[in-house]
JSON list of C-alpha atoms in Angstrom, two decimals:
[
{"chain": "A", "resi": 1, "resn": "MET", "atom": "CA", "xyz": [-20.33, -4.63, 8.47]},
{"chain": "A", "resi": 2, "resn": "GLY", "atom": "CA", "xyz": [-17.09, -4.85, 6.49]},
{"chain": "A", "resi": 3, "resn": "LYS", "atom": "CA", "xyz": [-13.89, -3.06, 7.36]},
{"chain": "A", "resi": 4, "resn": "ASN", "atom": "CA", "xyz": [-13.00, 0.39, 6.02]},
{"chain": "A", "resi": 5, "resn": "LEU", "atom": "CA", "xyz": [-9.47, 0.22, 4.61]},
{"chain": "A", "resi": 6, "resn": "LEU", "atom": "CA", "xyz": [-7.11, 3.10, 3.78]},
{"chain": "A", "resi": 7, "resn": "VAL", "atom": "CA", "xyz": [-3.95, 2.26, 1.82]},
{"chain": "A", "resi": 8, "resn": "ILE", "atom": "CA", "xyz": [-1.33, 4.99, 1.35]},
{"chain": "A", "resi": 9, "resn": "GLY", "atom": "CA", "xyz": [1.69, 4.52, -0.90]},
{"chain": "A", "resi": 10, "resn": "ALA", "atom": "CA", "xyz": [4.50, 6.80, -1.96]},
{"chain": "A", "resi": 11, "resn": "HIS", "atom": "CA", "xyz": [3.91, 5.98, -5.63]},
{"chain": "A", "resi": 12, "resn": "SER", "atom": "CA", "xyz": [0.88, 5.04, -7.68]},
{"chain": "A", "resi": 13, "resn": "ALA", "atom": "CA", "xyz": [1.77, 1.36, -8.12]},
{"chain": "A", "resi": 14, "resn": "ASP", "atom": "CA", "xyz": [2.91, 0.56, -4.57]},
{"chain": "A", "resi": 15, "resn": "PHE", "atom": "CA", "xyz": [-0.49, -0.68, -3.40]},
{"chain": "A", "resi": 16, "resn": "VAL", "atom": "CA", "xyz": [-0.77, -3.16, -6.26]},
{"chain": "A", "resi": 17, "resn": "TRP", "atom": "CA", "xyz": [2.34, -5.22, -5.48]},
{"chain": "A", "resi": 18, "resn": "ARG", "atom": "CA", "xyz": [2.10, -5.08, -1.71]},
{"chain": "A", "resi": 19, "resn": "ALA", "atom": "CA", "xyz": [-1.59, -5.08, -0.80]},
{"chain": "A", "resi": 20, "resn": "ALA", "atom": "CA", "xyz": [-3.89, -5.69, -3.79]},
{"chain": "A", "resi": 21, "resn": "GLY", "atom": "CA", "xyz": [-4.89, -9.09, -2.41]},
{"chain": "A", "resi": 22, "resn": "THR", "atom": "CA", "xyz": [-5.75, -7.69, 1.01]},
{"chain": "A", "resi": 23, "resn": "ILE", "atom": "CA", "xyz": [-7.73, -4.89, -0.60]},
{"chain": "A", "resi": 24, "resn": "ALA", "atom": "CA", "xyz": [-9.68, -7.33, -2.78]},
{"chain": "A", "resi": 25, "resn": "LEU", "atom": "CA", "xyz": [-10.39, -9.51, 0.25]},
{"chain": "A", "resi": 26, "resn": "VAL", "atom": "CA", "xyz": [-11.76, -6.58, 2.25]},
{"chain": "A", "resi": 27, "resn": "THR", "atom": "CA", "xyz": [-14.02, -5.35, -0.55]},
{"chain": "A", "resi": 28, "resn": "SER", "atom": "CA", "xyz": [-15.22, -8.89, -1.35]},
{"chain": "A", "resi": 29, "resn": "GLN", "atom": "CA", "xyz": [-16.35, -9.18, 2.28]},
{"chain": "A", "resi": 30, "resn": "GLY", "atom": "CA", "xyz": [-18.49, -6.04, 2.11]},
{"chain": "A", "resi": 31, "resn": "GLY", "atom": "CA", "xyz": [-15.84, -3.56, 3.19]},
{"chain": "A", "resi": 32, "resn": "SER", "atom": "CA", "xyz": [-14.53, -0.48, 1.40]},
{"chain": "A", "resi": 33, "resn": "ALA", "atom": "CA", "xyz": [-11.04, 0.54, 0.34]},
{"chain": "A", "resi": 34, "resn": "THR", "atom": "CA", "xyz": [-9.49, 3.88, -0.53]},
{"chain": "A", "resi": 35, "resn": "VAL", "atom": "CA", "xyz": [-6.04, 3.98, -2.13]},
{"chain": "A", "resi": 36, "resn": "ILE", "atom": "CA", "xyz": [-4.01, 7.17, -1.86]},
{"chain": "A", "resi": 37, "resn": "ALA", "atom": "CA", "xyz": [-0.81, 7.64, -3.85]},
{"chain": "A", "resi": 38, "resn": "LEU", "atom": "CA", "xyz": [1.32, 10.53, -2.68]},
{"chain": "A", "resi": 39, "resn": "SER", "atom": "CA", "xyz": [2.92, 10.72, -6.14]},
{"chain": "A", "resi": 40, "resn": "TYR", "atom": "CA", "xyz": [2.68, 9.02, -9.52]},
{"chain": "A", "resi": 41, "resn": "GLY", "atom": "CA", "xyz": [6.27, 7.81, -9.33]},
{"chain": "A", "resi": 42, "resn": "GLU", "atom": "CA", "xyz": [6.83, 9.59, -12.60]},
{"chain": "A", "resi": 43, "resn": "ARG", "atom": "CA", "xyz": [10.57, 10.03, -12.10]},
{"chain": "A", "resi": 44, "resn": "GLY", "atom": "CA", "xyz": [11.78, 6.95, -10.26]},
{"chain": "A", "resi": 45, "resn": "GLU", "atom": "CA", "xyz": [9.14, 4.30, -10.90]},
{"chain": "A", "resi": 46, "resn": "SER", "atom": "CA", "xyz": [8.37, 4.65, -14.60]},
{"chain": "A", "resi": 47, "resn": "GLY", "atom": "CA", "xyz": [11.51, 3.56, -16.39]},
{"chain": "A", "resi": 48, "resn": "GLU", "atom": "CA", "xyz": [9.70, 1.63, -19.12]},
{"chain": "A", "resi": 49, "resn": "LEU", "atom": "CA", "xyz": [7.62, 4.66, -20.04]},
{"chain": "A", "resi": 50, "resn": "TRP", "atom": "CA", "xyz": [10.67, 6.89, -20.43]},
{"chain": "A", "resi": 51, "resn": "LYS", "atom": "CA", "xyz": [11.99, 4.61, -23.16]},
{"chain": "A", "resi": 52, "resn": "GLU", "atom": "CA", "xyz": [9.32, 6.03, -25.48]},
{"chain": "A", "resi": 53, "resn": "PRO", "atom": "CA", "xyz": [10.54, 8.80, -27.83]},
{"chain": "A", "resi": 54, "resn": "ASN", "atom": "CA", "xyz": [9.54, 12.36, -26.92]},
{"chain": "A", "resi": 55, "resn": "GLN", "atom": "CA", "xyz": [8.05, 11.26, -23.62]},
{"chain": "A", "resi": 56, "resn": "THR", "atom": "CA", "xyz": [6.84, 13.98, -21.22]},
{"chain": "A", "resi": 57, "resn": "VAL", "atom": "CA", "xyz": [6.22, 14.15, -17.49]},
{"chain": "A", "resi": 58, "resn": "GLU", "atom": "CA", "xyz": [2.57, 15.03, -18.10]},
{"chain": "A", "resi": 59, "resn": "ASN", "atom": "CA", "xyz": [2.05, 11.97, -20.28]},
{"chain": "A", "resi": 60, "resn": "VAL", "atom": "CA", "xyz": [3.81, 9.66, -17.82]},
{"chain": "A", "resi": 61, "resn": "LYS", "atom": "CA", "xyz": [1.56, 10.93, -15.03]},
{"chain": "A", "resi": 62, "resn": "HIS", "atom": "CA", "xyz": [-1.50, 10.38, -17.21]},
{"chain": "A", "resi": 63, "resn": "ILE", "atom": "CA", "xyz": [-0.50, 6.81, -18.02]},
{"chain": "A", "resi": 64, "resn": "ARG", "atom": "CA", "xyz": [0.33, 6.03, -14.41]},
{"chain": "A", "resi": 65, "resn": "HIS", "atom": "CA", "xyz": [-3.01, 7.44, -13.28]},
{"chain": "A", "resi": 66, "resn": "GLU", "atom": "CA", "xyz": [-4.93, 5.33, -15.77]},
{"chain": "A", "resi": 67, "resn": "GLU", "atom": "CA", "xyz": [-3.01, 2.19, -14.82]},
{"chain": "A", "resi": 68, "resn": "ALA", "atom": "CA", "xyz": [-3.46, 2.69, -11.08]},
{"chain": "A", "resi": 69, "resn": "ASN", "atom": "CA", "xyz": [-7.11, 3.61, -11.45]},
{"chain": "A", "resi": 70, "resn": "ALA", "atom": "CA", "xyz": [-7.76, 0.46, -13.48]},
{"chain": "A", "resi": 71, "resn": "ALA", "atom": "CA", "xyz": [-5.89, -1.68, -10.95]},
{"chain": "A", "resi": 72, "resn": "ALA", "atom": "CA", "xyz": [-7.85, -0.16, -8.06]},
{"chain": "A", "resi": 73, "resn": "ARG", "atom": "CA", "xyz": [-11.16, -0.85, -9.79]},
{"chain": "A", "resi": 74, "resn": "THR", "atom": "CA", "xyz": [-10.09, -4.46, -10.32]},
{"chain": "A", "resi": 75, "resn": "VAL", "atom": "CA", "xyz": [-9.87, -4.96, -6.55]},
{"chain": "A", "resi": 76, "resn": "GLY", "atom": "CA", "xyz": [-12.90, -2.81, -5.72]},
{"chain": "A", "resi": 77, "resn": "ALA", "atom": "CA", "xyz": [-11.03, 0.25, -4.44]},
{"chain": "A", "resi": 78, "resn": "VAL", "atom": "CA", "xyz": [-11.16, 3.98, -5.12]},
{"chain": "A", "resi": 79, "resn": "PHE", "atom": "CA", "xyz": [-7.87, 5.55, -6.25]},
{"chain": "A", "resi": 80, "resn": "ARG", "atom": "CA", "xyz": [-6.67, 9.11, -5.64]},
{"chain": "A", "resi": 81, "resn": "CYS", "atom": "CA", "xyz": [-3.27, 10.71, -6.17]},
{"chain": "A", "resi": 82, "resn": "LEU", "atom": "CA", "xyz": [-2.01, 13.83, -4.38]},
{"chain": "A", "resi": 83, "resn": "ASP", "atom": "CA", "xyz": [0.66, 14.35, -7.09]},
{"chain": "A", "resi": 84, "resn": "LEU", "atom": "CA", "xyz": [3.36, 15.57, -4.69]},
{"chain": "A", "resi": 85, "resn": "GLY", "atom": "CA", "xyz": [6.26, 14.52, -6.90]},
{"chain": "A", "resi": 86, "resn": "ASP", "atom": "CA", "xyz": [8.78, 11.72, -6.34]},
{"chain": "A", "resi": 87, "resn": "TYR", "atom": "CA", "xyz": [12.53, 11.29, -5.90]},
{"chain": "A", "resi": 88, "resn": "PRO", "atom": "CA", "xyz": [12.41, 13.22, -3.68]},
{"chain": "A", "resi": 89, "resn": "LEU", "atom": "CA", "xyz": [8.93, 13.00, -2.17]},
{"chain": "A", "resi": 90, "resn": "THR", "atom": "CA", "xyz": [8.41, 16.09, -0.01]},
{"chain": "A", "resi": 91, "resn": "ILE", "atom": "CA", "xyz": [5.61, 16.43, 2.53]},
{"chain": "A", "resi": 92, "resn": "THR", "atom": "CA", "xyz": [4.76, 20.10, 2.88]},
{"chain": "A", "resi": 93, "resn": "ASP", "atom": "CA", "xyz": [2.43, 21.56, 5.51]},
{"chain": "A", "resi": 94, "resn": "LYS", "atom": "CA", "xyz": [-0.27, 21.69, 2.85]},
{"chain": "A", "resi": 95, "resn": "ALA", "atom": "CA", "xyz": [0.25, 18.05, 1.97]},
{"chain": "A", "resi": 96, "resn": "MET", "atom": "CA", "xyz": [0.01, 17.07, 5.64]},
{"chain": "A", "resi": 97, "resn": "GLU", "atom": "CA", "xyz": [-3.27, 18.97, 5.88]},
{"chain": "A", "resi": 98, "resn": "GLN", "atom": "CA", "xyz": [-4.51, 17.00, 2.87]},
{"chain": "A", "resi": 99, "resn": "LEU", "atom": "CA", "xyz": [-3.57, 13.71, 4.50]},
{"chain": "A", "resi": 100, "resn": "ILE", "atom": "CA", "xyz": [-5.27, 14.62, 7.78]},
{"chain": "A", "resi": 101, "resn": "ALA", "atom": "CA", "xyz": [-8.40, 15.62, 5.86]},
{"chain": "A", "resi": 102, "resn": "ILE", "atom": "CA", "xyz": [-8.37, 12.24, 4.09]},
{"chain": "A", "resi": 103, "resn": "PHE", "atom": "CA", "xyz": [-8.14, 10.39, 7.42]},
{"chain": "A", "resi": 104, "resn": "GLN", "atom": "CA", "xyz": [-11.05, 12.41, 8.77]},
{"chain": "A", "resi": 105, "resn": "GLU", "atom": "CA", "xyz": [-13.07, 11.88, 5.60]},
{"chain": "A", "resi": 106, "resn": "VAL", "atom": "CA", "xyz": [-12.46, 8.15, 5.22]},
{"chain": "A", "resi": 107, "resn": "GLN", "atom": "CA", "xyz": [-12.40, 7.30, 8.95]},
{"chain": "A", "resi": 108, "resn": "PRO", "atom": "CA", "xyz": [-10.60, 4.02, 8.30]},
{"chain": "A", "resi": 109, "resn": "ASP", "atom": "CA", "xyz": [-10.61, 0.99, 10.56]},
{"chain": "A", "resi": 110, "resn": "ILE", "atom": "CA", "xyz": [-7.26, -0.12, 9.12]},
{"chain": "A", "resi": 111, "resn": "VAL", "atom": "CA", "xyz": [-4.38, 1.76, 7.50]},
{"chain": "A", "resi": 112, "resn": "LEU", "atom": "CA", "xyz": [-1.66, 0.14, 5.37]},
{"chain": "A", "resi": 113, "resn": "THR", "atom": "CA", "xyz": [1.56, 1.88, 4.39]},
{"chain": "A", "resi": 114, "resn": "HIS", "atom": "CA", "xyz": [5.33, 1.48, 3.95]},
{"chain": "A", "resi": 115, "resn": "THR", "atom": "CA", "xyz": [7.95, 0.48, 6.53]},
{"chain": "A", "resi": 116, "resn": "PRO", "atom": "CA", "xyz": [9.90, 3.27, 8.29]},
{"chain": "A", "resi": 117, "resn": "ALA", "atom": "CA", "xyz": [13.16, 2.06, 6.74]},
{"chain": "A", "resi": 118, "resn": "ASP", "atom": "CA", "xyz": [14.10, 1.34, 3.12]},
{"chain": "A", "resi": 119, "resn": "PRO", "atom": "CA", "xyz": [17.76, 1.71, 2.08]},
{"chain": "A", "resi": 120, "resn": "PHE", "atom": "CA", "xyz": [16.87, 1.48, -1.60]},
{"chain": "A", "resi": 121, "resn": "ASN", "atom": "CA", "xyz": [13.97, 3.91, -1.87]},
{"chain": "A", "resi": 122, "resn": "PRO", "atom": "CA", "xyz": [14.11, 7.38, -0.29]},
{"chain": "A", "resi": 123, "resn": "ASP", "atom": "CA", "xyz": [10.39, 8.05, -0.77]},
{"chain": "A", "resi": 124, "resn": "HIS", "atom": "CA", "xyz": [9.02, 5.07, 1.16]},
{"chain": "A", "resi": 125, "resn": "PRO", "atom": "CA", "xyz": [10.22, 6.11, 4.65]},
{"chain": "A", "resi": 126, "resn": "VAL", "atom": "CA", "xyz": [8.99, 9.67, 3.99]},
{"chain": "A", "resi": 127, "resn": "ALA", "atom": "CA", "xyz": [5.55, 8.30, 3.18]},
{"chain": "A", "resi": 128, "resn": "CYS", "atom": "CA", "xyz": [5.55, 6.14, 6.32]},
{"chain": "A", "resi": 129, "resn": "GLN", "atom": "CA", "xyz": [6.47, 9.05, 8.57]},
{"chain": "A", "resi": 130, "resn": "ALA", "atom": "CA", "xyz": [3.78, 11.23, 7.01]},
{"chain": "A", "resi": 131, "resn": "VAL", "atom": "CA", "xyz": [1.11, 8.55, 7.41]},
{"chain": "A", "resi": 132, "resn": "GLN", "atom": "CA", "xyz": [1.97, 7.96, 11.06]},
{"chain": "A", "resi": 133, "resn": "LYS", "atom": "CA", "xyz": [1.89, 11.69, 11.79]},
{"chain": "A", "resi": 134, "resn": "ALA", "atom": "CA", "xyz": [-1.43, 12.20, 9.95]},
{"chain": "A", "resi": 135, "resn": "ARG", "atom": "CA", "xyz": [-2.93, 9.23, 11.80]},
{"chain": "A", "resi": 136, "resn": "LEU", "atom": "CA", "xyz": [-2.00, 10.69, 15.17]},
{"chain": "A", "resi": 137, "resn": "LEU", "atom": "CA", "xyz": [-3.12, 14.22, 14.33]},
{"chain": "A", "resi": 138, "resn": "SER", "atom": "CA", "xyz": [-6.45, 13.07, 12.89]},
{"chain": "A", "resi": 139, "resn": "SER", "atom": "CA", "xyz": [-7.20, 10.87, 15.90]},
{"chain": "A", "resi": 140, "resn": "GLY", "atom": "CA", "xyz": [-5.96, 13.23, 18.61]},
{"chain": "A", "resi": 141, "resn": "ALA", "atom": "CA", "xyz": [-3.87, 10.33, 19.95]},
{"chain": "A", "resi": 142, "resn": "GLY", "atom": "CA", "xyz": [-7.11, 8.68, 21.08]},
{"chain": "A", "resi": 143, "resn": "VAL", "atom": "CA", "xyz": [-8.17, 11.33, 23.61]},
{"chain": "A", "resi": 144, "resn": "ALA", "atom": "CA", "xyz": [-10.66, 14.19, 23.62]},
{"chain": "A", "resi": 145, "resn": "SER", "atom": "CA", "xyz": [-9.28, 17.25, 21.85]},
{"chain": "A", "resi": 146, "resn": "ALA", "atom": "CA", "xyz": [-10.25, 20.74, 20.83]},
{"chain": "A", "resi": 147, "resn": "PHE", "atom": "CA", "xyz": [-10.73, 19.64, 17.24]},
{"chain": "A", "resi": 148, "resn": "SER", "atom": "CA", "xyz": [-12.63, 16.98, 15.33]},
{"chain": "A", "resi": 149, "resn": "ARG", "atom": "CA", "xyz": [-11.02, 13.57, 15.69]},
{"chain": "A", "resi": 150, "resn": "ILE", "atom": "CA", "xyz": [-11.55, 10.02, 14.46]},
{"chain": "A", "resi": 151, "resn": "THR", "atom": "CA", "xyz": [-11.26, 6.68, 16.22]},
{"chain": "A", "resi": 152, "resn": "PRO", "atom": "CA", "xyz": [-7.60, 5.62, 15.99]},
{"chain": "A", "resi": 153, "resn": "PRO", "atom": "CA", "xyz": [-7.29, 3.09, 13.16]},
{"chain": "A", "resi": 154, "resn": "ASP", "atom": "CA", "xyz": [-5.08, 0.00, 13.26]},
{"chain": "A", "resi": 155, "resn": "LEU", "atom": "CA", "xyz": [-1.78, 0.54, 11.43]},
{"chain": "A", "resi": 156, "resn": "TYR", "atom": "CA", "xyz": [0.07, -2.09, 9.41]},
{"chain": "A", "resi": 157, "resn": "PHE", "atom": "CA", "xyz": [3.20, -1.92, 7.29]},
{"chain": "A", "resi": 158, "resn": "PHE", "atom": "CA", "xyz": [2.91, -3.85, 4.04]},
{"chain": "A", "resi": 159, "resn": "GLU", "atom": "CA", "xyz": [5.84, -5.89, 2.80]},
{"chain": "A", "resi": 160, "resn": "PRO", "atom": "CA", "xyz": [8.70, -3.97, 1.14]},
{"chain": "A", "resi": 161, "resn": "HIS", "atom": "CA", "xyz": [10.60, -5.27, -1.86]},
{"chain": "A", "resi": 162, "resn": "GLN", "atom": "CA", "xyz": [13.66, -6.11, 0.28]},
{"chain": "A", "resi": 163, "resn": "PRO", "atom": "CA", "xyz": [12.08, -7.07, 3.63]},
{"chain": "A", "resi": 164, "resn": "GLU", "atom": "CA", "xyz": [15.25, -8.32, 5.30]},
{"chain": "A", "resi": 165, "resn": "LEU", "atom": "CA", "xyz": [16.92, -4.91, 4.74]},
{"chain": "A", "resi": 166, "resn": "CYS", "atom": "CA", "xyz": [13.92, -2.77, 5.75]},
{"chain": "A", "resi": 167, "resn": "GLU", "atom": "CA", "xyz": [13.47, -3.88, 9.35]},
{"chain": "A", "resi": 168, "resn": "PHE", "atom": "CA", "xyz": [10.25, -5.64, 8.29]},
{"chain": "A", "resi": 169, "resn": "HIS", "atom": "CA", "xyz": [8.99, -8.18, 10.81]},
{"chain": "A", "resi": 170, "resn": "PRO", "atom": "CA", "xyz": [5.94, -10.00, 9.41]},
{"chain": "A", "resi": 171, "resn": "ASN", "atom": "CA", "xyz": [3.53, -10.88, 12.19]},
{"chain": "A", "resi": 172, "resn": "THR", "atom": "CA", "xyz": [0.30, -11.03, 10.19]},
{"chain": "A", "resi": 173, "resn": "PHE", "atom": "CA", "xyz": [-0.37, -13.20, 7.14]},
{"chain": "A", "resi": 174, "resn": "VAL", "atom": "CA", "xyz": [-3.48, -12.53, 5.08]},
{"chain": "A", "resi": 175, "resn": "ASP", "atom": "CA", "xyz": [-4.89, -15.46, 3.11]},
{"chain": "A", "resi": 176, "resn": "ILE", "atom": "CA", "xyz": [-5.54, -13.99, -0.34]},
{"chain": "A", "resi": 177, "resn": "THR", "atom": "CA", "xyz": [-6.14, -17.33, -2.07]},
{"chain": "A", "resi": 178, "resn": "PRO", "atom": "CA", "xyz": [-9.81, -16.55, -2.91]},
{"chain": "A", "resi": 179, "resn": "VAL", "atom": "CA", "xyz": [-8.85, -13.24, -4.58]},
{"chain": "A", "resi": 180, "resn": "MET", "atom": "CA", "xyz": [-5.45, -14.02, -6.09]},
{"chain": "A", "resi": 181, "resn": "GLU", "atom": "CA", "xyz": [-6.84, -13.82, -9.62]},
{"chain": "A", "resi": 182, "resn": "GLN", "atom": "CA", "xyz": [-7.98, -10.26, -8.89]},
{"chain": "A", "resi": 183, "resn": "LYS", "atom": "CA", "xyz": [-4.49, -9.38, -7.66]},
{"chain": "A", "resi": 184, "resn": "LYS", "atom": "CA", "xyz": [-2.98, -10.83, -10.83]},
{"chain": "A", "resi": 185, "resn": "LYS", "atom": "CA", "xyz": [-5.33, -8.76, -12.97]},
{"chain": "A", "resi": 186, "resn": "ALA", "atom": "CA", "xyz": [-4.47, -5.65, -10.96]},
{"chain": "A", "resi": 187, "resn": "MET", "atom": "CA", "xyz": [-0.76, -6.31, -11.48]},
{"chain": "A", "resi": 188, "resn": "GLU", "atom": "CA", "xyz": [-1.34, -6.75, -15.20]},
{"chain": "A", "resi": 189, "resn": "CYS", "atom": "CA", "xyz": [-2.70, -3.18, -15.30]},
{"chain": "A", "resi": 190, "resn": "MET", "atom": "CA", "xyz": [0.69, -1.80, -14.26]},
{"chain": "A", "resi": 191, "resn": "LYS", "atom": "CA", "xyz": [2.42, -2.10, -17.61]},
{"chain": "A", "resi": 192, "resn": "ALA", "atom": "CA", "xyz": [5.03, 0.49, -16.69]},
{"chain": "A", "resi": 193, "resn": "GLN", "atom": "CA", "xyz": [6.44, -2.04, -14.21]},
{"chain": "A", "resi": 194, "resn": "ASN", "atom": "CA", "xyz": [5.31, -5.36, -15.66]},
{"chain": "A", "resi": 195, "resn": "TYR", "atom": "CA", "xyz": [8.62, -6.98, -14.69]},
{"chain": "A", "resi": 196, "resn": "LEU", "atom": "CA", "xyz": [7.37, -7.11, -11.08]},
{"chain": "A", "resi": 197, "resn": "GLN", "atom": "CA", "xyz": [4.37, -9.35, -11.79]},
{"chain": "A", "resi": 198, "resn": "THR", "atom": "CA", "xyz": [6.26, -12.63, -11.59]},
{"chain": "A", "resi": 199, "resn": "TYR", "atom": "CA", "xyz": [8.18, -11.57, -8.49]},
{"chain": "A", "resi": 200, "resn": "TYR", "atom": "CA", "xyz": [5.07, -10.70, -6.49]},
{"chain": "A", "resi": 201, "resn": "THR", "atom": "CA", "xyz": [3.15, -13.77, -7.63]},
{"chain": "A", "resi": 202, "resn": "GLU", "atom": "CA", "xyz": [6.01, -15.94, -6.41]},
{"chain": "A", "resi": 203, "resn": "LEU", "atom": "CA", "xyz": [6.23, -13.94, -3.18]},
{"chain": "A", "resi": 204, "resn": "ALA", "atom": "CA", "xyz": [2.54, -14.58, -2.48]},
{"chain": "A", "resi": 205, "resn": "SER", "atom": "CA", "xyz": [3.19, -18.29, -2.91]},
{"chain": "A", "resi": 206, "resn": "ARG", "atom": "CA", "xyz": [6.18, -18.22, -0.54]},
{"chain": "A", "resi": 207, "resn": "ARG", "atom": "CA", "xyz": [4.24, -16.28, 2.09]},
{"chain": "A", "resi": 208, "resn": "ALA", "atom": "CA", "xyz": [1.45, -18.84, 1.81]},
{"chain": "A", "resi": 209, "resn": "ASN", "atom": "CA", "xyz": [3.99, -21.53, 2.70]},
{"chain": "A", "resi": 210, "resn": "HIS", "atom": "CA", "xyz": [4.87, -19.59, 5.84]},
{"chain": "A", "resi": 211, "resn": "ALA", "atom": "CA", "xyz": [1.17, -19.11, 6.66]},
{"chain": "A", "resi": 212, "resn": "ARG", "atom": "CA", "xyz": [0.48, -22.84, 6.28]},
{"chain": "A", "resi": 213, "resn": "ARG", "atom": "CA", "xyz": [3.35, -23.78, 8.58]},
{"chain": "A", "resi": 214, "resn": "ILE", "atom": "CA", "xyz": [2.23, -21.27, 11.21]},
{"chain": "A", "resi": 215, "resn": "SER", "atom": "CA", "xyz": [-1.47, -22.13, 11.14]},
{"chain": "A", "resi": 216, "resn": "GLY", "atom": "CA", "xyz": [-1.77, -25.63, 9.72]},
{"chain": "A", "resi": 217, "resn": "MET", "atom": "CA", "xyz": [-4.31, -24.26, 7.23]},
{"chain": "A", "resi": 218, "resn": "GLN", "atom": "CA", "xyz": [-3.36, -26.31, 4.20]},
{"chain": "A", "resi": 219, "resn": "GLU", "atom": "CA", "xyz": [-5.89, -24.56, 1.95]},
{"chain": "A", "resi": 220, "resn": "ILE", "atom": "CA", "xyz": [-3.81, -21.35, 1.87]},
{"chain": "A", "resi": 221, "resn": "LYS", "atom": "CA", "xyz": [-2.12, -21.09, -1.53]},
{"chain": "A", "resi": 222, "resn": "TYR", "atom": "CA", "xyz": [-1.36, -17.36, -1.64]},
{"chain": "A", "resi": 223, "resn": "ALA", "atom": "CA", "xyz": [-0.80, -14.83, 1.16]},
{"chain": "A", "resi": 224, "resn": "GLU", "atom": "CA", "xyz": [0.39, -11.29, 1.80]},
{"chain": "A", "resi": 225, "resn": "ALA", "atom": "CA", "xyz": [2.57, -10.50, 4.80]},
{"chain": "A", "resi": 226, "resn": "MET", "atom": "CA", "xyz": [1.97, -7.47, 7.01]},
{"chain": "A", "resi": 227, "resn": "GLN", "atom": "CA", "xyz": [3.55, -6.04, 10.13]},
{"chain": "A", "resi": 228, "resn": "ARG", "atom": "CA", "xyz": [1.05, -4.93, 12.74]},
{"chain": "A", "resi": 229, "resn": "THR", "atom": "CA", "xyz": [2.49, -1.96, 14.60]},
{"chain": "A", "resi": 230, "resn": "LEU", "atom": "CA", "xyz": [0.12, -1.58, 17.56]},
{"chain": "A", "resi": 231, "resn": "PRO", "atom": "CA", "xyz": [-0.71, -3.89, 20.47]},
{"chain": "A", "resi": 232, "resn": "TRP", "atom": "CA", "xyz": [-4.03, -5.71, 20.44]},
{"chain": "A", "resi": 233, "resn": "VAL", "atom": "CA", "xyz": [-6.63, -4.49, 22.96]},
{"chain": "A", "resi": 234, "resn": "VAL", "atom": "CA", "xyz": [-8.92, -7.37, 23.90]},
{"chain": "A", "resi": 235, "resn": "LYS", "atom": "CA", "xyz": [-11.56, -8.26, 26.49]},
{"chain": "A", "resi": 236, "resn": "SER", "atom": "CA", "xyz": [-9.99, -11.69, 27.03]},
{"chain": "A", "resi": 237, "resn": "LEU", "atom": "CA", "xyz": [-7.45, -14.02, 25.48]}
]
């Protein structure tokens, strides 16, 4: 049985740059992946689209939805957007209820989201805090409760754009070499931010170098870095 992956980003393109390879790997191994965007990033993440004459918020959202949906299909995932608005992203009680319902519906084995700190993007830490809270509330902190609960999923932070300034400590490297072409195709779908394609391709190559030095696995050409947030629970070492 493959893993059940839930990826939650503040904006509709976040999953593509930071985790598209991991998503493609999971789905290629028989798992499933659900991508949730809390917003379309229509205000702060769509600069190229706003250069068009007579552009509207509704049209930007439509374009961003189509791009993200196409990118998700490329890596075998299902895409949904809660359309909560960005810059600032605000998590209302209703939005939290939506997130908890998604956790209970998807029942993920693994959750990927942003780091708790990001000095350059005010929405990313808000998304992280919301995901951590929804995870705890949907799982009842791992104990019997008076309401329906799920098995607590593993939680990872995917790599931010400025890792050294976001308190990101990579302790997990995912070999995405077999699916790198899928990640490239997913990135190509995000035309509103096409300037990021080269950066994240080069980053995958650099992270592969780290993975090779750590493991000795010389076949790794591309990798994504993650930060596992919870201790491992094992029967033996």
